[in-house]
Coordinates of C-alpha atoms in Angstrom, one line a residue:
Chain A
X1185 CA -11.2 14.6 -12.6
X1186 CA -13.3 12.0 -10.7
X1187 CA -12.3 8.6 -11.5
X1188 CA -15.4 6.7 -10.7
X1189 CA -18.5 8.4 -10.2
X1190 CA -22.1 7.3 -9.2
X1191 CA -25.3 9.2 -9.5
X1192 CA -27.2 9.8 -7.5
X1193 CA -25.3 9.9 -4.0
X1194 CA -28.8 9.6 -2.1
X1195 CA -31.8 8.0 -3.1
X1196 CA -35.0 7.8 -1.0
X1197 CA -37.9 6.2 -2.5
X1198 CA -41.2 4.1 -1.7
X1199 CA -41.6 0.3 -1.6
X1200 CA -42.7 -0.9 -5.1
X1201 CA -40.9 1.5 -7.3
X1202 CA -38.3 0.9 -9.8
X1203 CA -35.0 2.9 -9.5
X1204 CA -31.6 3.2 -11.4
X1205 CA -28.0 4.1 -10.3
X1206 CA -25.8 5.3 -12.7
X1207 CA -22.0 4.5 -12.8
X1208 CA -19.1 6.1 -15.1
X1209 CA -15.4 5.7 -14.9
X1210 CA -12.8 7.9 -16.7
X1211 CA -9.8 5.6 -15.9
X1212 CA -9.9 3.4 -19.1
X1213 CA -10.3 0.3 -17.1
X1214 CA -11.8 -2.8 -18.8
X1215 CA -13.7 -4.2 -15.9
X1216 CA -16.6 -2.8 -13.6
X1217 CA -18.4 -3.9 -10.6
X1218 CA -21.4 -3.5 -8.4
X1219 CA -21.4 -4.2 -4.7
X1220 CA -24.0 -4.0 -2.0
X1221 CA -22.8 -2.7 1.4
X1222 CA -25.3 -3.6 4.2
X1223 CA -25.9 -2.0 7.7
X1224 CA -23.2 -4.1 9.0
X1225 CA -20.6 -3.0 6.6
X1226 CA -20.6 -6.3 4.8
X1227 CA -19.4 -5.8 1.2
X1228 CA -21.1 -8.2 -1.3
X1229 CA -20.3 -8.6 -4.9
X1230 CA -23.4 -8.4 -7.0
X1231 CA -22.1 -8.2 -10.7
X1232 CA -19.3 -7.5 -12.7
X1233 CA -18.7 -6.8 -16.5
X1234 CA -15.5 -7.0 -18.4
X1235 CA -15.6 -5.1 -21.8
X1236 CA -19.4 -5.0 -21.5
X1237 CA -19.9 -8.8 -21.1
X1238 CA -21.5 -10.1 -17.7
X1239 CA -18.8 -12.2 -16.1
X1240 CA -19.7 -12.2 -12.4
X1241 CA -23.5 -12.8 -11.5
X1242 CA -24.0 -13.5 -7.8
X1243 CA -27.0 -14.9 -6.2
X1244 CA -28.9 -11.8 -6.6
X1245 CA -33.0 -11.3 -7.0
X1246 CA -33.6 -10.9 -10.6
X1247 CA -35.1 -7.4 -9.9
X1248 CA -31.7 -6.4 -10.1
X1249 CA -30.5 -5.8 -13.7
X1250 CA -27.2 -4.4 -14.5
X1251 CA -26.6 -2.9 -18.1
X1252 CA -23.4 -2.0 -19.5
X1253 CA -23.8 0.1 -22.7
X1254 CA -20.0 0.5 -23.0
X1255 CA -16.9 -0.2 -20.9
X1256 CA -16.9 3.1 -19.2
X1257 CA -20.6 2.8 -18.0
X1258 CA -22.2 0.4 -15.8
X1259 CA -25.8 1.0 -14.6
X1260 CA -27.9 -0.8 -12.0
X1261 CA -31.7 -1.0 -12.3
X1262 CA -33.8 -2.2 -9.5
X1263 CA -37.6 -3.2 -9.9
X1264 CA -40.2 -3.5 -7.5
X1265 CA -38.2 -2.1 -4.5
X1266 CA -38.2 -3.8 -1.0
X1267 CA -37.3 -2.9 2.3
X1268 CA -34.3 -5.3 2.4
X1269 CA -32.9 -3.4 -0.7
X1270 CA -31.8 -0.5 1.7
X1271 CA -28.1 -0.3 1.8
X1272 CA -25.1 1.6 0.1
X1273 CA -24.5 0.4 -3.4
X1274 CA -20.7 0.8 -4.7
X1275 CA -19.6 0.8 -8.3
X1276 CA -16.0 0.3 -8.8
X1277 CA -13.6 -0.6 -11.7
X1278 CA -10.2 -2.2 -12.3
X1279 CA -7.8 -3.0 -15.1
X1280 CA -6.9 -6.3 -16.3
X1281 CA -4.0 -7.5 -14.2
X1282 CA -4.3 -8.8 -10.7
X1283 CA -1.8 -6.1 -9.1
X1284 CA -4.4 -3.6 -10.2
X1285 CA -6.7 -2.5 -7.4
X1286 CA -10.2 -1.7 -7.6
X1287 CA -11.3 2.0 -7.7
X1288 CA -14.6 2.6 -6.1
X1289 CA -17.2 5.4 -6.5
X1290 CA -18.5 7.3 -3.5
X1291 CA -21.5 5.1 -3.1
X1292 CA -25.2 5.5 -3.4
X1293 CA -27.3 5.2 -0.3
X1294 CA -30.6 3.5 -1.0
X1295 CA -33.3 4.0 1.6
X1296 CA -36.8 2.4 1.1
X1297 CA -39.8 3.8 3.0
Chain B
X1439 CA -13.8 -21.7 -1.6
X1440 CA -12.1 -18.3 -1.5
X1441 CA -12.6 -16.6 1.9
X1442 CA -11.2 -13.7 3.9
X1443 CA -11.5 -13.5 7.6
X1444 CA -11.0 -10.5 9.8
X1445 CA -11.4 -11.9 13.2
X1446 CA -11.4 -8.5 15.0
X1447 CA -14.6 -6.7 14.3
X1448 CA -13.7 -3.8 16.5
X1449 CA -10.3 -2.4 17.6
X1450 CA -9.1 0.7 19.3
X1451 CA -5.6 2.5 19.7
X1452 CA -4.3 5.6 21.3
X1453 CA -3.3 8.2 19.1
X1454 CA 0.3 8.0 18.3
X1455 CA 0.4 4.3 19.3
X1456 CA 0.9 1.4 16.9
X1457 CA -2.0 -1.1 16.1
X1458 CA -2.2 -4.3 13.9
X1459 CA -5.1 -5.4 12.0
X1460 CA -5.5 -9.2 11.4
X1461 CA -6.4 -10.8 8.1
X1462 CA -6.3 -14.5 7.1
X1463 CA -7.5 -15.8 3.8
X1464 CA -7.9 -19.2 2.2
X1465 CA -7.2 -20.1 -1.4
X1466 CA -5.6 -23.0 -3.2
X1467 CA -4.1 -20.5 -5.7
X1468 CA -0.5 -19.6 -5.7
X1469 CA -0.5 -16.6 -7.6
X1470 CA -2.6 -13.7 -6.1
X1471 CA -2.5 -10.1 -4.9
X1472 CA -3.6 -8.7 -1.5
X1473 CA -4.9 -5.4 -0.7
X1474 CA -6.1 -3.2 2.4
X1475 CA -8.8 -0.5 2.0
X1476 CA -9.9 2.0 4.3
X1477 CA -13.4 3.1 4.5
X1478 CA -13.7 6.4 6.6
X1479 CA -17.1 7.8 7.9
X1480 CA -17.3 9.7 4.5
X1481 CA -18.1 6.0 3.3
X1482 CA -15.3 6.3 0.3
X1483 CA -13.3 3.2 -0.2
X1484 CA -9.7 4.3 -0.3
X1485 CA -6.6 1.9 -1.2
X1486 CA -4.2 1.7 1.7
X1487 CA -1.6 -0.7 0.7
X1488 CA -1.1 -3.9 -1.8
X1489 CA 1.2 -6.9 -1.7
X1490 CA 2.0 -9.3 -4.5
X1491 CA 2.1 -12.9 -3.1
X1492 CA 5.2 -13.9 -4.8
X1493 CA 7.1 -11.2 -3.3
X1494 CA 8.6 -12.0 0.3
X1495 CA 9.5 -8.5 1.3
X1496 CA 6.4 -6.7 3.2
X1497 CA 5.2 -3.8 1.5
X1498 CA 5.2 -0.3 3.2
X1499 CA 3.5 2.9 2.5
X1500 CA 4.5 5.7 5.0
X1501 CA 3.1 4.7 8.3
X1502 CA 1.2 1.5 6.9
X1503 CA 2.9 -1.7 6.6
X1504 CA 2.0 -5.0 6.1
X1505 CA 3.0 -8.6 7.7
X1506 CA 2.7 -11.2 4.9
X1507 CA 3.0 -14.8 5.9
X1508 CA 2.3 -16.9 2.8
X1509 CA 2.5 -20.2 4.4
X1510 CA 0.2 -19.1 7.1
X1511 CA -2.2 -17.4 4.7
X1512 CA -1.9 -14.2 6.9
X1513 CA -1.8 -10.6 5.8
X1514 CA -1.9 -8.1 8.6
X1515 CA -1.8 -4.6 8.8
X1516 CA 0.2 -2.3 11.1
X1517 CA -0.4 1.4 11.5
X1518 CA 2.4 3.2 13.4
X1519 CA 1.7 6.6 14.9
X1520 CA -1.8 6.4 14.7
X1521 CA -3.5 9.6 13.8
X1522 CA -7.3 10.7 14.3
X1523 CA -7.8 10.5 10.5
X1524 CA -7.0 6.9 10.7
X1525 CA -10.2 6.0 12.2
X1526 CA -12.0 4.1 9.7
X1527 CA -13.4 0.6 8.5
X1528 CA -10.7 -1.4 7.2
X1529 CA -11.2 -4.3 4.6
X1530 CA -8.8 -6.8 3.6
X1531 CA -9.2 -8.1 0.2
X1532 CA -7.3 -10.4 -2.3
X1533 CA -7.6 -11.2 -6.1
X1534 CA -6.2 -14.3 -7.9
X1535 CA -4.0 -13.6 -10.6
X1536 CA -6.3 -15.3 -13.2
X1537 CA -9.5 -13.6 -12.2
X1538 CA -11.3 -10.4 -12.0
X1539 CA -13.2 -11.1 -8.7
X1540 CA -12.3 -9.4 -5.5
X1541 CA -12.7 -11.2 -2.3
X1542 CA -13.5 -9.0 0.9
X1543 CA -13.3 -9.6 4.5
X1544 CA -16.0 -8.5 6.8
X1545 CA -14.1 -5.5 8.1
X1546 CA -12.6 -4.2 11.2
X1547 CA -13.7 -1.1 12.6
X1548 CA -10.8 1.1 14.0
X1549 CA -11.2 3.8 16.7
X1550 CA -8.4 6.2 17.5
X1551 CA -8.3 7.5 20.9
X1552 CA -7.1 11.1 21.4

């Protein structure tokens, strides 16, 4: 009965590779997000989709490309991975209505060798 | 600009004591909502408590309560009877009524001393 699930939980890969992280939510929410949390625990918004439409696109290298096939899924593809991409990536979802909190996935720890 | 400031990078509290984590925010909006999230070492992000800005009454959830001062744009979290399981990073966040974006602070790392 996991609400927001991300796969994989851990990802170890070489510099220059391409990788994807998948996210699915079964809460019926209409908005999904990707965050990057660095080693200092700062949470930085990367992207947000509302009903499959991109609504937030922060200053992120264009090596990062989100894709939302439907409102329950938001995947993150990263090309040409760099050392600085090492971080924990969180997917989250929320329902329309500002009092609705975000529900987070467990995070994907990405380590670049 | 929408910003959230948590001025205490680290805090510690003795088990069973009370601790207050501070949070201030800057917004020109009048209609918004405030949240506190907890991130234990397991790295899950867990909602602790939330507050509607138009409500004067401070929210309370068991041992967790907030002190919301709208004029001062302050939203502090009080943890009473601290337990070892309260040790975590705590993030303050807010969301304006008209938007989908959540604005997070930089977090406060709370240590609970047995």
